[in-house]
mmCIF file of C-alpha atoms in Angstrom:
data_model
loop_
_atom_site.group_PDB
_atom_site.id
_atom_site.type_symbol
_atom_site.label_atom_id
_atom_site.label_comp_id
_atom_site.label_asym_id
_atom_site.label_seq_id
_atom_site.Cartn_x
_atom_site.Cartn_y
_atom_site.Cartn_z
ATOM 1 C CA MET Z 1 182.263 133.436 33.679
ATOM 2 C CA ALA Z 2 182.931 136.430 31.722
ATOM 3 C CA HIS Z 3 181.760 138.478 34.840
ATOM 4 C CA HIS Z 4 184.592 137.464 36.643
ATOM 5 C CA ARG Z 5 186.953 138.997 34.075
ATOM 6 C CA VAL Z 6 185.895 142.134 34.271
ATOM 7 C CA GLN Z 7 185.823 141.633 38.520
ATOM 8 C CA GLN Z 8 189.502 140.971 38.500
ATOM 9 C CA TRP Z 9 190.237 143.740 36.096
ATOM 10 C CA ALA Z 10 188.602 146.099 38.766
ATOM 11 C CA THR Z 11 190.293 144.279 41.611
ATOM 12 C CA PHE Z 12 194.377 145.450 40.338
ATOM 13 C CA SER Z 13 193.168 148.201 38.459
ATOM 14 C CA ARG Z 14 194.184 151.552 40.036
ATOM 15 C CA LEU Z 15 191.974 153.901 41.046
ATOM 16 C CA TRP Z 16 191.709 158.163 41.624
ATOM 17 C CA TRP Z 17 190.414 158.342 45.004
ATOM 18 C CA LEU Z 18 189.471 161.954 46.298
ATOM 19 C CA TYR Z 19 189.727 162.911 49.575
ATOM 20 C CA ASP Z 20 188.187 167.041 50.776
ATOM 21 C CA ALA Z 21 190.945 167.887 53.930
ATOM 22 C CA LYS Z 22 188.525 171.085 54.781
ATOM 23 C CA TRP Z 23 188.500 170.906 58.701
ATOM 24 C CA GLN Z 24 190.136 167.858 58.761
ATOM 25 C CA SER Z 25 192.797 166.856 60.913
ATOM 26 C CA PRO Z 26 196.388 165.916 59.258
ATOM 27 C CA PHE Z 27 197.463 163.250 61.525
ATOM 28 C CA GLN Z 28 194.049 161.080 60.933
ATOM 29 C CA SER Z 29 193.756 161.936 57.657
ATOM 30 C CA ALA Z 30 196.836 160.719 56.793
ATOM 31 C CA LYS Z 31 196.331 157.644 58.319
ATOM 32 C CA VAL Z 32 193.281 156.665 55.532
ATOM 33 C CA ILE Z 33 194.994 158.381 52.762
ATOM 34 C CA ALA Z 34 197.990 155.876 53.140
ATOM 35 C CA HIS Z 35 195.617 153.129 53.971
ATOM 36 C CA TYR Z 36 194.655 153.590 49.879
ATOM 37 C CA LEU Z 37 198.108 154.625 49.019
ATOM 38 C CA GLN Z 38 199.131 151.602 49.977
ATOM 39 C CA GLY Z 39 196.420 149.183 48.587
ATOM 40 C CA LYS Z 40 195.537 147.740 52.098
ATOM 41 C CA HIS Z 41 191.483 148.137 51.118
ATOM 42 C CA LYS Z 42 192.066 145.541 48.241
ATOM 43 C CA PRO Z 43 191.990 141.679 48.485
ATOM 44 C CA ILE Z 44 195.077 141.528 46.707
ATOM 45 C CA TYR Z 45 197.424 143.835 49.423
ATOM 46 C CA HIS Z 46 200.840 142.309 50.098
ATOM 47 C CA PRO Z 47 203.210 144.370 51.912
ATOM 48 C CA LEU Z 48 206.358 143.823 49.295
ATOM 49 C CA SER Z 49 203.397 144.545 45.972
ATOM 50 C CA ASP Z 50 202.615 148.131 44.818
ATOM 51 C CA THR Z 51 198.827 147.663 44.370
ATOM 52 C CA GLY Z 52 197.652 150.975 45.803
ATOM 53 C CA ASP Z 53 195.311 153.731 44.268
ATOM 54 C CA HIS Z 54 195.876 157.411 43.226
ATOM 55 C CA VAL Z 55 194.482 160.075 45.862
ATOM 56 C CA VAL Z 56 193.401 163.531 45.098
ATOM 57 C CA VAL Z 57 193.489 165.902 48.037
ATOM 58 C CA ILE Z 58 191.691 168.987 48.206
ATOM 59 C CA ASN Z 59 191.707 171.834 50.187
ATOM 60 C CA THR Z 60 194.995 171.295 52.522
ATOM 61 C CA LYS Z 61 195.082 174.971 52.783
ATOM 62 C CA GLU Z 62 192.232 174.550 55.293
ATOM 63 C CA ILE Z 63 193.943 171.355 57.332
ATOM 64 C CA ALA Z 64 192.942 171.721 61.050
ATOM 65 C CA MET Z 65 195.454 171.610 64.025
ATOM 66 C CA GLU Z 66 193.959 170.217 68.095
ATOM 67 C CA GLY Z 67 194.587 172.971 70.468
ATOM 68 C CA ASP Z 68 198.211 174.826 69.843
ATOM 69 C CA LEU Z 69 199.704 172.164 67.901
ATOM 70 C CA TRP Z 70 200.272 174.994 64.773
ATOM 71 C CA ARG Z 71 202.488 176.942 67.055
ATOM 72 C CA THR Z 72 204.111 173.545 69.183
ATOM 73 C CA PHE Z 73 204.178 171.128 66.110
ATOM 74 C CA LYS Z 74 207.591 170.993 64.383
ATOM 75 C CA HIS Z 75 208.454 169.496 61.154
ATOM 76 C CA PHE Z 76 212.437 168.292 60.913
ATOM 77 C CA HIS Z 77 214.947 168.357 58.056
ATOM 78 C CA HIS Z 78 218.863 167.761 57.685
ATOM 79 C CA THR Z 79 220.992 168.576 54.862
ATOM 80 C CA GLY Z 80 223.273 165.974 55.616
ATOM 81 C CA TYR Z 81 225.845 167.834 56.185
ATOM 82 C CA PRO Z 82 227.118 168.763 59.753
ATOM 83 C CA GLY Z 83 225.227 171.990 61.261
ATOM 84 C CA GLY Z 84 222.887 171.061 58.603
ATOM 85 C CA PHE Z 85 220.034 170.311 61.053
ATOM 86 C CA SER Z 86 216.849 173.020 61.550
ATOM 87 C CA GLU Z 87 213.074 172.714 62.574
ATOM 88 C CA THR Z 88 209.721 174.626 61.585
ATOM 89 C CA ARG Z 89 207.115 175.048 63.167
ATOM 90 C CA ALA Z 90 203.941 174.021 61.483
ATOM 91 C CA TYR Z 91 202.094 177.411 61.055
ATOM 92 C CA GLN Z 92 205.748 178.708 59.192
ATOM 93 C CA VAL Z 93 205.481 175.602 57.080
ATOM 94 C CA HIS Z 94 202.071 175.961 56.186
ATOM 95 C CA ASP Z 95 202.552 179.531 55.559
ATOM 96 C CA LYS Z 96 204.817 178.559 53.051
ATOM 97 C CA ASP Z 97 203.254 175.890 51.629
ATOM 98 C CA PRO Z 98 199.519 174.673 51.903
ATOM 99 C CA THR Z 99 200.714 171.342 50.842
ATOM 100 C CA ARG Z 100 203.337 169.970 52.542
ATOM 101 C CA ILE Z 101 202.380 169.408 56.358
ATOM 102 C CA LEU Z 102 199.787 166.686 54.643
ATOM 103 C CA TYR Z 103 202.547 165.519 52.547
ATOM 104 C CA LYS Z 104 205.142 164.828 55.333
ATOM 105 C CA THR Z 105 202.193 163.302 57.370
ATOM 106 C CA VAL Z 106 201.227 161.020 55.088
ATOM 107 C CA TYR Z 107 204.698 159.845 54.129
ATOM 108 C CA SER Z 108 205.505 158.701 58.152
ATOM 109 C CA ASN Z 109 202.525 157.075 57.905
ATOM 110 C CA ILE Z 110 203.814 154.823 55.132
ATOM 111 C CA LYS Z 111 206.355 152.142 56.047
ATOM 112 C CA GLY Z 112 209.693 153.127 54.580
ATOM 113 C CA THR Z 113 210.391 150.483 52.129
ATOM 114 C CA LEU Z 114 211.947 151.425 48.407
ATOM 115 C CA LEU Z 115 208.173 151.335 47.760
ATOM 116 C CA ARG Z 116 207.562 154.462 49.576
ATOM 117 C CA ARG Z 117 208.314 156.811 46.847
ATOM 118 C CA PRO Z 118 206.446 154.855 44.059
ATOM 119 C CA MET Z 119 203.258 155.361 46.540
ATOM 120 C CA MET Z 120 203.468 159.158 47.563
ATOM 121 C CA GLN Z 121 203.973 159.979 43.746
ATOM 122 C CA LYS Z 122 200.188 158.733 43.494
ATOM 123 C CA LEU Z 123 199.503 160.694 45.836
ATOM 124 C CA HIS Z 124 198.631 164.626 44.128
ATOM 125 C CA LEU Z 125 197.724 167.558 47.043
ATOM 126 C CA PHE Z 126 196.033 170.571 46.133
ATOM 127 C CA ALA Z 127 195.607 173.668 48.357
ATOM 128 C CA ASP Z 128 191.594 174.782 47.126
ATOM 129 C CA GLU Z 129 189.222 173.254 45.069
ATOM 130 C CA ASN Z 130 191.086 174.385 41.911
ATOM 131 C CA VAL Z 131 192.209 170.819 40.208
ATOM 132 C CA PRO Z 132 192.854 169.933 36.679
ATOM 133 C CA GLU Z 133 190.489 168.560 34.941
ATOM 134 C CA ASP Z 134 192.781 166.033 32.988
ATOM 135 C CA ILE Z 135 193.516 164.207 37.014
ATOM 136 C CA LEU Z 136 189.608 165.286 37.760
ATOM 137 C CA LYS Z 137 187.981 163.510 34.859
ATOM 138 C CA ASN Z 138 190.030 160.241 36.236
ATOM 139 C CA VAL Z 139 188.610 160.405 40.007
ATOM 140 C CA THR Z 140 185.746 157.239 40.464
ATOM 141 C CA GLY Z 141 185.240 157.325 44.393
ATOM 142 C CA GLN Z 142 185.474 159.648 47.451
ATOM 143 C CA ILE Z 143 187.095 159.334 50.451
ATOM 144 C CA HIS Z 144 184.665 159.834 53.671
ATOM 145 C CA GLN Z 145 186.317 162.088 55.905
ATOM 146 C CA VAL Z 146 187.342 161.276 58.972
ATOM 147 C CA MET Z 147 186.190 164.586 61.182
ATOM 148 C CA PRO Z 148 182.036 165.953 60.860
ATOM 149 C CA VAL Z 149 181.898 168.958 59.145
ATOM 150 C CA PRO Z 150 180.184 171.492 60.762
ATOM 151 C CA LYS Z 151 177.279 174.157 59.382
ATOM 152 C CA GLN Z 152 178.250 177.882 58.925
ATOM 153 C CA LEU Z 153 174.917 179.734 60.238
ATOM 154 C CA ASN Z 154 174.932 181.241 56.193
ATOM 155 C CA GLU Z 155 174.192 177.517 55.013
ATOM 156 C CA TYR Z 156 171.046 177.012 56.670
ATOM 157 C CA SER Z 157 168.283 178.505 55.113
ATOM 158 C CA LYS Z 158 165.877 181.142 56.932
ATOM 159 C CA GLU Z 159 163.163 178.808 57.768
ATOM 160 C CA ASP Z 160 165.810 176.406 59.613
ATOM 161 C CA ARG Z 161 167.005 179.379 61.755
ATOM 162 C CA GLU Z 162 163.912 180.228 62.717
ATOM 163 C CA LYS Z 163 162.488 176.141 63.451
ATOM 164 C CA PHE Z 164 165.903 176.325 65.794
ATOM 165 C CA PRO Z 165 164.666 176.109 69.567
ATOM 166 C CA ARG Z 166 165.556 178.784 71.392
ATOM 167 C CA LEU Z 167 166.795 179.200 75.342
ATOM 168 C CA PHE Z 168 165.112 182.176 75.971
ATOM 169 C CA ASP Z 169 163.130 185.397 74.061
ATOM 170 C CA TRP Z 170 164.321 188.635 74.695
ATOM 171 C CA PRO Z 171 161.985 191.530 75.781
ATOM 172 C CA LYS Z 172 160.422 193.678 73.260
ATOM 173 C CA ASP Z 173 161.662 196.719 75.302
ATOM 174 C CA TYR Z 174 165.276 195.479 75.811
ATOM 175 C CA ILE Z 175 168.034 197.234 74.160
ATOM 176 C CA ILE Z 176 171.413 196.690 73.793
ATOM 177 C CA ASN Z 177 173.957 198.862 74.685
ATOM 178 C CA PRO Z 178 176.914 197.539 74.360
ATOM 179 C CA GLY Z 179 179.390 200.036 76.201
ATOM 180 C CA ASN Z 180 178.130 203.778 75.168
ATOM 181 C CA LYS Z 181 178.453 205.631 78.498
ATOM 182 C CA LYS Z 182 177.615 208.862 77.018
ATOM 183 C CA ASN Z 183 173.703 208.329 76.029
ATOM 184 C CA GLN Z 184 172.958 206.288 79.093
ATOM 185 C CA SER Z 185 170.719 208.947 81.382
#
């Protein structure tokens, strides 16, 4: 009977999740992050109760947008006064504050009730991997990335690069001369 008490405590407790936003779309990531902030992954979820968990997001300065969305996607703001409307392109917002784009996309993915702001207080955004130790010690799980991150060439070992199948082999006497016309005879 005692194990049910532990299971119940684990269900009602607020967990801390880690999400790496490196090379991830902010729009697809925001849906997953909002899911955890609202507590929809728990069996006790109810739309009128705040049962969500904390989410720590790292590497927000390395998010990726498709196509020319950096240039064409705009963030809107209004001060509430006449003539107070402004729009800013995504790359300008990202240059000012690397966490702002992900914050606004997560904010727009949570339903606009009175619980939205308390849920957003449980979102912790960091531009790089430098997370304060008191936050990092609370992290208990990791949220899977929505898009696979490809490995860079320098991350492969020399043996893996040599084993990789080649399309063709260069001839031994082939000389690469990238446009240097002075040495040609």
